[in-house]
Coordinates of C-alpha atoms in Angstrom, one line a residue:
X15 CA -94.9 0.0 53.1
X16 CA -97.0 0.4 49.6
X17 CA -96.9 -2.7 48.0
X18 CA -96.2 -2.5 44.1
X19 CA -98.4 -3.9 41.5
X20 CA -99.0 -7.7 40.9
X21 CA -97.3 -9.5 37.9
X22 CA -99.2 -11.1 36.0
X23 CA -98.6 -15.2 35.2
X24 CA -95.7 -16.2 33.3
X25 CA -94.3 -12.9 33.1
X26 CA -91.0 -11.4 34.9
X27 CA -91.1 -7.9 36.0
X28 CA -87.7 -6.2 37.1
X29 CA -88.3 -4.0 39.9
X30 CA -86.9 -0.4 40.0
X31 CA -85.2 1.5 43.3
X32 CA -88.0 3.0 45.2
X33 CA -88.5 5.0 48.4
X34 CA -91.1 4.1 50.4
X35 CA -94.1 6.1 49.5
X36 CA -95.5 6.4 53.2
X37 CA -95.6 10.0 53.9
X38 CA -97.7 13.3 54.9
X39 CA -99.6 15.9 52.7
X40 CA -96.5 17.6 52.5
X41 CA -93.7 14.9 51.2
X42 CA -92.3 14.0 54.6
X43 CA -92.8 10.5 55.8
X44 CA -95.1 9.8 58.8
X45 CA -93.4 9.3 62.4
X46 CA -94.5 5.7 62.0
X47 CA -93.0 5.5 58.3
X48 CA -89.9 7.2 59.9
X49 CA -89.3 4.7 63.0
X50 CA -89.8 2.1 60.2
X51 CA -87.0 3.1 58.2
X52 CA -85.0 3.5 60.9
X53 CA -85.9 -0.2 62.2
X54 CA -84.7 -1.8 58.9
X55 CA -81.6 0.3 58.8
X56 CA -80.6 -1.0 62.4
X57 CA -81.7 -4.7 61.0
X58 CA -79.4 -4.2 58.2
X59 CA -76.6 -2.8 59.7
X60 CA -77.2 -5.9 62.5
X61 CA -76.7 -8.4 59.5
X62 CA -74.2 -7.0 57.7
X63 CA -72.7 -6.8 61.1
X64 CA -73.2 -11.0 61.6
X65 CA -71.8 -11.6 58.0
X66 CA -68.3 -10.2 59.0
X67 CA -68.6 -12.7 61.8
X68 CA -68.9 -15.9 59.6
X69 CA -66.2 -18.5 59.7
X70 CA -67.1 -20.9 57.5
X71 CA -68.9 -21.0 54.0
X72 CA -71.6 -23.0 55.4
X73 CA -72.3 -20.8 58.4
X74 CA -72.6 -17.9 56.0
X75 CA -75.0 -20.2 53.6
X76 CA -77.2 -20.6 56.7
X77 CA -77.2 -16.8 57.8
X78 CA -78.5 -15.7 54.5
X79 CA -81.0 -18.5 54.5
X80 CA -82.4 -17.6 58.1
X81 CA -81.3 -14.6 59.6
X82 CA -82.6 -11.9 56.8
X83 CA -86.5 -12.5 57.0
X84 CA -87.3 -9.7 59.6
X85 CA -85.5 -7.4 57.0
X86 CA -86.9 -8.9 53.4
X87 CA -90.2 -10.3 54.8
X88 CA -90.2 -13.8 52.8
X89 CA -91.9 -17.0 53.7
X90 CA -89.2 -19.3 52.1
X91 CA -85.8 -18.9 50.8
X92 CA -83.9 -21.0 48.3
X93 CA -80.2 -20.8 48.6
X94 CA -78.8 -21.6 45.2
X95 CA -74.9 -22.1 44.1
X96 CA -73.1 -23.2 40.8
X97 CA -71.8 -26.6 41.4
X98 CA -70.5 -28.7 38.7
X99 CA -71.4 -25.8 36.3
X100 CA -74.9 -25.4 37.4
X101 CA -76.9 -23.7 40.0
X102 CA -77.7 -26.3 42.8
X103 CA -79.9 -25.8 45.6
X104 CA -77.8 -25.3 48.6
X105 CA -79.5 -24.2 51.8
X106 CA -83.5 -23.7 52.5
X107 CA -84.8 -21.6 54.9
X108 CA -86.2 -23.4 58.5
X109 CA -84.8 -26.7 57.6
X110 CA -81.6 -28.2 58.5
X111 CA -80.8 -30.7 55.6
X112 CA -82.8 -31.1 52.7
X113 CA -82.9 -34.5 50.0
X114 CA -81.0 -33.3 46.7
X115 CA -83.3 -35.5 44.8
X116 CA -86.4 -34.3 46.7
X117 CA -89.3 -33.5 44.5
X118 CA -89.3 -29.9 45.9
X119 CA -85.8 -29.8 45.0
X120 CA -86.2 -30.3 41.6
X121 CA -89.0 -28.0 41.2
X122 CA -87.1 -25.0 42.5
X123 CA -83.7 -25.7 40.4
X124 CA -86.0 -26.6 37.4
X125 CA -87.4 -23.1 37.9
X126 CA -84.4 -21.1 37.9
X127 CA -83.3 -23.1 34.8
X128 CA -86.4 -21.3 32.6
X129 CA -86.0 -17.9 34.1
X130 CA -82.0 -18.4 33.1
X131 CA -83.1 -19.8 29.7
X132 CA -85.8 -16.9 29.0
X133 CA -84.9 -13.9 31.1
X134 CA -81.6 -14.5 32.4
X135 CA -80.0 -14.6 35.9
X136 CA -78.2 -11.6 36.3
X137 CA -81.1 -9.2 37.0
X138 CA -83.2 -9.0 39.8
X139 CA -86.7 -10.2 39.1
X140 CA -90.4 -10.8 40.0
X141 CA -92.6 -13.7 39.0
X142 CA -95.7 -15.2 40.0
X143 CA -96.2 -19.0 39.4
X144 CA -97.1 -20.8 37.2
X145 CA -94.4 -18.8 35.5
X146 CA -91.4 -21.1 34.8
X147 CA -92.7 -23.4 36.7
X148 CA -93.1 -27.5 35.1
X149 CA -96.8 -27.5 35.1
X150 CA -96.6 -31.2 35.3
X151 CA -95.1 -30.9 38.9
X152 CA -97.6 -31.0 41.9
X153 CA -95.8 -28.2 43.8
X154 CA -97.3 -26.1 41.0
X155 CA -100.8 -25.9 42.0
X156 CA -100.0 -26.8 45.5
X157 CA -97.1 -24.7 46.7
X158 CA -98.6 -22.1 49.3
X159 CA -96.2 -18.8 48.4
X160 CA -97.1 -17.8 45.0
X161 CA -95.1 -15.1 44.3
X162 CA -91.2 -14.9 44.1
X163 CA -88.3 -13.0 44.1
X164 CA -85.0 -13.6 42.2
X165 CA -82.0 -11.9 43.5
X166 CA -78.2 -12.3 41.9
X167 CA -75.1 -12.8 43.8
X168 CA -71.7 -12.0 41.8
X169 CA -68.2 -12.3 42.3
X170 CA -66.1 -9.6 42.6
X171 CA -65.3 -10.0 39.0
X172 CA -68.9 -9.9 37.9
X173 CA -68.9 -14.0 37.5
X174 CA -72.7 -15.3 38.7
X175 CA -72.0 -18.0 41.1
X176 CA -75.7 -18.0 43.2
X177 CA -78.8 -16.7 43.9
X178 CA -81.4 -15.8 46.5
X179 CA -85.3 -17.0 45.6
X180 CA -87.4 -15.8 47.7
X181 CA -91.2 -16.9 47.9
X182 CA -94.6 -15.4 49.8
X183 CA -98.3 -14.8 49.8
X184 CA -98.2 -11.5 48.6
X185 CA -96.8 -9.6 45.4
X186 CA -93.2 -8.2 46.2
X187 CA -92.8 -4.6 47.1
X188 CA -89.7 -2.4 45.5
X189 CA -88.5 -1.4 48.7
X190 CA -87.7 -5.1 49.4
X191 CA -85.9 -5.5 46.4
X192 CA -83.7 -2.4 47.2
X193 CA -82.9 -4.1 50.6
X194 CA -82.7 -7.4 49.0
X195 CA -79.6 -6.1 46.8
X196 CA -78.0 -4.8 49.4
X197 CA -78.0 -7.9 50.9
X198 CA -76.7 -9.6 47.5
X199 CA -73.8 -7.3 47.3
X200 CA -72.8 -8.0 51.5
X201 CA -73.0 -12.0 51.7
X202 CA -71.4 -11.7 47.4
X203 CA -68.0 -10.2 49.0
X204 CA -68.4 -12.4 52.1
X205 CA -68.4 -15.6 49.7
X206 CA -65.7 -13.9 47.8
X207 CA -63.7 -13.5 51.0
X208 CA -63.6 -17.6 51.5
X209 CA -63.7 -18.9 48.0
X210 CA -62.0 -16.1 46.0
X211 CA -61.1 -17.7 42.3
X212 CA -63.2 -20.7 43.0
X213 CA -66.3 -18.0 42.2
X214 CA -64.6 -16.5 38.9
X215 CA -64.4 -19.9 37.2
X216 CA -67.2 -22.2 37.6
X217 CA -66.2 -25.7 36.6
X218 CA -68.8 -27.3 34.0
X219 CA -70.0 -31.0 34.6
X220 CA -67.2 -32.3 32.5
X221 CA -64.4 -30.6 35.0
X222 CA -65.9 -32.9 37.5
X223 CA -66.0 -36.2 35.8
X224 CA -62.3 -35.9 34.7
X225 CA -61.2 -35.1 38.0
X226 CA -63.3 -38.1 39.3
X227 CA -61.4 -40.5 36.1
X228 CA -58.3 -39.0 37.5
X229 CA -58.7 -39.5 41.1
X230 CA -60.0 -42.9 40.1
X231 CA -56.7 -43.3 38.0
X232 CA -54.4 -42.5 41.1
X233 CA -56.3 -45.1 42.9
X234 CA -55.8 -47.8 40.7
X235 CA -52.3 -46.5 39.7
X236 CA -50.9 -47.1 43.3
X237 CA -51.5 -50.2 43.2
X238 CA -49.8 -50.9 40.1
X239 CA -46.4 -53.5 40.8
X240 CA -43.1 -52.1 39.7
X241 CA -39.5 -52.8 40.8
X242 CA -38.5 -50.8 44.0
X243 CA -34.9 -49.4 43.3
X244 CA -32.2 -47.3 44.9
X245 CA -29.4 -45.5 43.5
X246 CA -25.9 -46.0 44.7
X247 CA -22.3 -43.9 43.5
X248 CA -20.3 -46.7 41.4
X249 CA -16.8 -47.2 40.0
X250 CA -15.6 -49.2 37.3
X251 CA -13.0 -51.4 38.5
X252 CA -10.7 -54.2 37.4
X253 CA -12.1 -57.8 37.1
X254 CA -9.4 -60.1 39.4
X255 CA -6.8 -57.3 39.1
X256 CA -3.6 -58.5 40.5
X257 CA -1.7 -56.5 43.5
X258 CA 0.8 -55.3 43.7
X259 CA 2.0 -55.1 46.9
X260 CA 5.1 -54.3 49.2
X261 CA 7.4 -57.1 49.3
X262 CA 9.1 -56.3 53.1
X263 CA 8.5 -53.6 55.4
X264 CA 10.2 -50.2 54.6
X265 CA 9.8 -46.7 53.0
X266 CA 8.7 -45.9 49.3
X267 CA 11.5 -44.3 47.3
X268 CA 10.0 -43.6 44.3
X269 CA 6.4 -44.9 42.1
X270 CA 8.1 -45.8 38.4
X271 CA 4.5 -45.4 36.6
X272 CA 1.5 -43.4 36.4
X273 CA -2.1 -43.7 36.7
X274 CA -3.8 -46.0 33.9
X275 CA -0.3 -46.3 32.3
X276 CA 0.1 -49.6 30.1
X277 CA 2.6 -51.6 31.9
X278 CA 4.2 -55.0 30.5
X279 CA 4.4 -58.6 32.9
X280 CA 7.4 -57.9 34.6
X281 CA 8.5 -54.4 34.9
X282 CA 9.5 -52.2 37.9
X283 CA 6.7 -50.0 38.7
X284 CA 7.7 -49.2 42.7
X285 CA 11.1 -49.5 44.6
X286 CA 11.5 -49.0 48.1
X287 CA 14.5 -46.8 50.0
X288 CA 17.5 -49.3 49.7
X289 CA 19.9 -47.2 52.4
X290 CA 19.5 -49.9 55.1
X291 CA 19.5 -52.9 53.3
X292 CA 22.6 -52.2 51.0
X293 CA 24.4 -51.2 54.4
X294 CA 22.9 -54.2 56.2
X295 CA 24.0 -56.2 52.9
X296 CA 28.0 -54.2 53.5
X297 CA 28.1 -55.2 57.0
X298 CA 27.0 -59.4 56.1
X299 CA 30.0 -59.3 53.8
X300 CA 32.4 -57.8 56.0
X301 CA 31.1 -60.3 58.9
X302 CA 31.8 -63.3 56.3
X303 CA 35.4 -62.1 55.7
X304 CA 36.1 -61.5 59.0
X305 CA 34.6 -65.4 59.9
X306 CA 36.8 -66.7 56.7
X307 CA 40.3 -64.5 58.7
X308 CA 39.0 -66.8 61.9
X309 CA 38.7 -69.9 60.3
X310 CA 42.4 -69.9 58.6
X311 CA 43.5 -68.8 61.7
X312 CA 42.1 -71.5 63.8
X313 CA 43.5 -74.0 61.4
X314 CA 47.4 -73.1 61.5
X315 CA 46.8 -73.3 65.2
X316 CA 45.2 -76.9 65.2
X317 CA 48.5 -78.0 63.3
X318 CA 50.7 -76.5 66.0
X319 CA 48.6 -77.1 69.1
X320 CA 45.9 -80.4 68.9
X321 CA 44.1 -79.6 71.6
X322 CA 42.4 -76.2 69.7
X323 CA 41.0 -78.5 67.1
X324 CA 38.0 -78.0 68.6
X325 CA 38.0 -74.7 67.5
X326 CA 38.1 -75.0 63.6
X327 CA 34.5 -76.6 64.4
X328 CA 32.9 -73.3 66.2
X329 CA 35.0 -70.9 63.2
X330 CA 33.5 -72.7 60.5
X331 CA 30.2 -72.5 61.8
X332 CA 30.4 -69.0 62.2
X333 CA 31.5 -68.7 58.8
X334 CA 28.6 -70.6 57.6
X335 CA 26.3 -68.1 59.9
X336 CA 28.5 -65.3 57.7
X337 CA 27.8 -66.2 54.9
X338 CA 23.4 -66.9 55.4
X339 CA 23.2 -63.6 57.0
X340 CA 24.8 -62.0 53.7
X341 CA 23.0 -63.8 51.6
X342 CA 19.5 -62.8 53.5
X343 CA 20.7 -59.3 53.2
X344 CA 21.3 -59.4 49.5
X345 CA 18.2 -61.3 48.7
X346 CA 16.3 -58.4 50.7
X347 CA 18.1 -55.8 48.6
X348 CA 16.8 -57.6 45.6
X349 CA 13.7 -57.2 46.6
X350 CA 13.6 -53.3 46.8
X351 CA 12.0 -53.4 43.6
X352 CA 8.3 -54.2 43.0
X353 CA 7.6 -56.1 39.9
X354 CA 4.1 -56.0 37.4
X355 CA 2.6 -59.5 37.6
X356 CA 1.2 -59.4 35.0
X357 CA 0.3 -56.9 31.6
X358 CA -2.5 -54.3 31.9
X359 CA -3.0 -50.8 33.1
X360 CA -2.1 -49.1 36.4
X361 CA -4.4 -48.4 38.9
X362 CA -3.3 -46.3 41.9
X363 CA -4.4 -43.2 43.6
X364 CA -2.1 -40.2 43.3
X365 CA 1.4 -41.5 43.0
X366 CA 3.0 -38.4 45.0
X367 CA 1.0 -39.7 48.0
X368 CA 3.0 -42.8 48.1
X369 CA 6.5 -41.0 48.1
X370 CA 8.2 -41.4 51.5
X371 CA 5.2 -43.5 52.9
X372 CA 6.1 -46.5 55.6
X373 CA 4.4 -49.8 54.1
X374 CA 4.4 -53.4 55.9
X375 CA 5.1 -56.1 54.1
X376 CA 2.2 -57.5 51.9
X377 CA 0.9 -53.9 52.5
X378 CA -1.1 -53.2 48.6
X379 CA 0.7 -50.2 46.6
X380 CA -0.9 -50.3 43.3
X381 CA -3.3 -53.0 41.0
X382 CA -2.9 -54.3 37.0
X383 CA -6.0 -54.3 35.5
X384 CA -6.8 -56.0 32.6
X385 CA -9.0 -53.3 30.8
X386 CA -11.0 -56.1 28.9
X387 CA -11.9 -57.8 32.4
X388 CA -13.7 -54.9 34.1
X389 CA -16.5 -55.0 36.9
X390 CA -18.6 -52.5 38.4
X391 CA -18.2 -51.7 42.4
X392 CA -21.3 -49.9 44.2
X393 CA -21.4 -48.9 47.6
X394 CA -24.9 -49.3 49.0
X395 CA -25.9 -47.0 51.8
X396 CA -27.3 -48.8 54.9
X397 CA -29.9 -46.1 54.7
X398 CA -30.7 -47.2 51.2
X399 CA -30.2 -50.9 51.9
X400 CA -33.2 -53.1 50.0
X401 CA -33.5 -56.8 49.2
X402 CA -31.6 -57.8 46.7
X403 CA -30.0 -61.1 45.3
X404 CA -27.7 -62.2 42.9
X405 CA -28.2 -61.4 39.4
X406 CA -30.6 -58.4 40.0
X407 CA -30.9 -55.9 37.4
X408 CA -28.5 -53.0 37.5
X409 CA -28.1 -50.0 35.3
X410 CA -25.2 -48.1 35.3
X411 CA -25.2 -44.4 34.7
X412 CA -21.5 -42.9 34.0
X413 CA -20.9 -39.5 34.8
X414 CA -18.8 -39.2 31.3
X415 CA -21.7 -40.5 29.3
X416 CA -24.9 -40.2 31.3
X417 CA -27.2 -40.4 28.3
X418 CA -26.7 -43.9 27.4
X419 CA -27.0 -46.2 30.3
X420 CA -24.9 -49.7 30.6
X421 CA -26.4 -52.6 31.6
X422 CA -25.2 -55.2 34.1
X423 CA -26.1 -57.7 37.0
X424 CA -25.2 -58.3 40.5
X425 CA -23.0 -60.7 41.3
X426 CA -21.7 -60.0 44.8
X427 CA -23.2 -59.3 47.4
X428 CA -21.3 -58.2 50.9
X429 CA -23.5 -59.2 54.2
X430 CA -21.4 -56.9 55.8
X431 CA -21.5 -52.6 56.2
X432 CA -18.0 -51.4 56.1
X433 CA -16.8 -48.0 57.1
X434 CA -16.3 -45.5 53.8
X435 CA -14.1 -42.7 53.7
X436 CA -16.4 -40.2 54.6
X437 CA -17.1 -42.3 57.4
X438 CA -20.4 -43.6 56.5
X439 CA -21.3 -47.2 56.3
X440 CA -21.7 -49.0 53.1
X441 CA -22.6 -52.6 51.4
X442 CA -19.9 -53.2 48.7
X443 CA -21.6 -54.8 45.7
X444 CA -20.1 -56.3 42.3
X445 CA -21.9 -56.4 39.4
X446 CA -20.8 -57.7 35.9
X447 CA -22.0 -55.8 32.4
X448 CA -23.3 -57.2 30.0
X449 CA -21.0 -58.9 27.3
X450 CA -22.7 -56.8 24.2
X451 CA -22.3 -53.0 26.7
X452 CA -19.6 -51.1 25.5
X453 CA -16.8 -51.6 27.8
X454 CA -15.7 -48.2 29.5
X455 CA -12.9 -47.0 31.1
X456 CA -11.5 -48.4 34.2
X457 CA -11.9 -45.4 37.1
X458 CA -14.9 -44.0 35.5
X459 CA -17.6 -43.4 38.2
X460 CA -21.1 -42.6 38.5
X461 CA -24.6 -43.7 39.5
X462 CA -25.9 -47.4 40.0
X463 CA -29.9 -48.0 39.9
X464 CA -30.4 -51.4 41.4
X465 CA -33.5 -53.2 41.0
X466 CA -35.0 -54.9 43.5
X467 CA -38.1 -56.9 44.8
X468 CA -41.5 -55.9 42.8
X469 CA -43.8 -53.8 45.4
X470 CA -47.4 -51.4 44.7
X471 CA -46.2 -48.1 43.6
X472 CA -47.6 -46.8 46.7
X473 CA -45.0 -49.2 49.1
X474 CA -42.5 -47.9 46.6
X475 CA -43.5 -43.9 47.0
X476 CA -44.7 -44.0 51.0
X477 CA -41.1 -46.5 51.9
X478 CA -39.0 -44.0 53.5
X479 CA -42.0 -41.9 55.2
X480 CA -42.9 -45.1 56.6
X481 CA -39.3 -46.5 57.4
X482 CA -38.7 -42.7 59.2
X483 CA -42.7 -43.0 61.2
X484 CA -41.5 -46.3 62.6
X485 CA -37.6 -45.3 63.4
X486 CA -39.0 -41.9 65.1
X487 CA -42.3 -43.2 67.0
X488 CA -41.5 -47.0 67.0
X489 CA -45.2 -47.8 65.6

């Protein structure tokens, strides 16, 4: 192939499309010319071939940088790519690693810098050293290929994101451009096949220190102490409240109060079904009258007959039986009615549950709360379960008012999981608000955060990953 004219120093030429100019008297090309064409189409379609095969962005880096001399006839290639905003040497042609702050190194990105700053990157180009060379450097003067080639790669978007520079003896050729493009535009779409946006947006020196300052910030942030806390459901309850409960064993008749009612020391809020204990209490009086007919009669007989004096003894005793057994049933029947203990407000679930329910005596109906004497109950999961001692902090978030929390402290602590009704285990815990919180309203329910031991806020983040690794694989 005709090779074109030699730039002169410190000048760029941009090459134009060419066909080879190797032909006969009458315009067609040789047989030699011919079987050469044909060679570098096979070599090309070869390459393009082993592009498509790439699986990693490095393996394609090396292709380009070792693979294409047969077709593009170079003695060196520079591999550049923007990193950090800038073109960085990335892969050199017959070596396997290079140093980054190699002399050489710096040579070669210095002199894509100048042909950036005075010609631009996005055209091919021809150049000749000294041209944009640092005439300071050594490889100047001592650098073997004279004569390079610049060749763009683009994104599919038309962003610049590398280049190929090329370096040999001898002045560059057009045809070798044209193939030189070719090979731009294959391993361009190949790069945009594994990077994709990464190429449209290339991320400027400063992108990289922040996301160094923020990486560095994570570090240090996880190892920052705070508080590990857990949230728990929790109801405001009664402070002491006082039961009331069923007095004997029997069936509820009828609930005299509702739910939060006010409710004064003393007044009937419950009776129980009085059937069998008013006829228990009709039968003790009949068996007293009947003991009392006995009695008399056992008298006139002792007056008549001494030897049945012994029996006034036995009828008075039965008498006096009489008499306990009615007085046990009426005291019974007194007691059908269950009494407030003291003033407050009613607390008891839904009153038409309790209607025609059997209770055992001592059995708890109802509780009088004292609505300035309230606590807060929390039932902490086992699965949530933390350390936690008395007087830990607690905040209290009401479903009614979730916007302004209450504050409050533990105060009990049960060692101890009990069943809850949805059959779950649970720690109940008591905690006592503040005296300056707003007191709220007894029954109100929400969510507890409870403040525990202080941990790194990466222990606090990683706990129940690690807690589930070591319940699943023991380790």
């Amino acid at each position: 192939m005709a090779e074109g004219p030699e730039p002169s120093q410190g000048k760029t030429v941009h090459l134009r499309r060419s066909k080879p100019r190797v032909a006969t008297s009458d315009g067609k090309p040789t047989e030699d010319a011919a079987q050469a064409q044909l060679d570098n189409a096979l070599r090309l379609l070869q390459v393009e071939a082993d592009i498509r095969r790439a699986r990693t962005v490095a393996e394609l880096s090396y292709h380009l940088a070792n693979e294409t001399r047969p077709l593009l006839g170079y003695r060196q290639l520079f591999f550049l790519r923007r990193k950090g905003g800038r073109l960085r040497l990335d892969t050199v042609s017959s070596v396997a690693s290079f140093e980054k702050n190699a002399p050489l190194t710096r040579w070669i990105e210095g002199m894509v810098r100048a042909l950036s700053a005075e010609e631009g990157l996005d055209k091919p180009a021809t150049f000749a050293l000294p041209a944009y060379a640092d005439p300071a450097a050594e490889q100047t003067t001592s650098y073997s290929f004279r004569h390079f080639l610049w060749v763009p790669l683009f994104s599919r978007k038309g962003a610049l994101f590398g280049g190929m520079l090329m370096s040999r003896e001898r002045p560059w050729p057009a045809p070798s451009l044209v193939l030189a493009e070719r090979l731009a535009q294959a391993y361009s779409y190949a790069f945009a096949s594994f990077q994709g946006r990464r190429l449209e947006k290339p991320r400027s020196g400063l992108w990289t220190t922040v996301k160094l300052a923020a990486t560095v910030g994570i570090i240090a942030a996880a190892f920052i102490p705070v508080p590990l806390t857990v949230l728990a459901p929790v109801e405001i309850a009664g402070r002491d409240a006082p039961v009331v409960a069923a007095p004997l064993d029997g069936v509820v008749a009828d609930i005299l109060v509702r739910p939060d009612a006010p409710v004064a020391e003393g007044q009937v809020v419950a009776r129980l079904d009085d059937t069998e204990l008013r006829n228990a209490l009709e039968i003790a009086t009949q068996n007293v009258a009947v003991a009392e007919v006995s009695l008399e009669q056992s008298r006139q007989t002792a007056f008549v007959d001494y030897s049945a004096a012994g029996e006034v003894a036995v009828a008075e005793a039965e008498l006096e039986l009489a008499r306990a057994e009615r007085s046990l049933a009426a005291e019974r029947l007194a007691r059908v009615e269950m009494t407030a203990p003291s003033a407050g407000r009613v607390v008891i679930e839904d009153p038409r549950d309790w209607i025609g329910r059997p209770v055992a005596v001592g059995e708890r109906v109802m509780a009088i709360a004292d609505p300035d004497r309230i606590e807060a109950r929390i039932e902490l999961f086992t699965g949530d379960a933390i350390a936690l001692e008395a007087g830990a902090r607690v905040r209290i978030f009401l479903d009614t008012d979730p916007l302004n929390p209450l504050d409050a402290q533990l105060s009990d602590l049960a060692y101890a999981a009990e069943p809850t009704p949805d059959g779950s285990l649970a720690f109940t815990l008591k905690a006592q608000l503040d005296e300056d919180a707003a007191l709220p309203r007894i029954g109100a329910r929400g969510t507890a955060q409870i403040f525990g031991e202080t941990h790194p806020l990466w222990f606090v983040v990683f706990r129940r990953p690690i807690a589930s690794v070591r319940q699943a694989f023991g380790i």
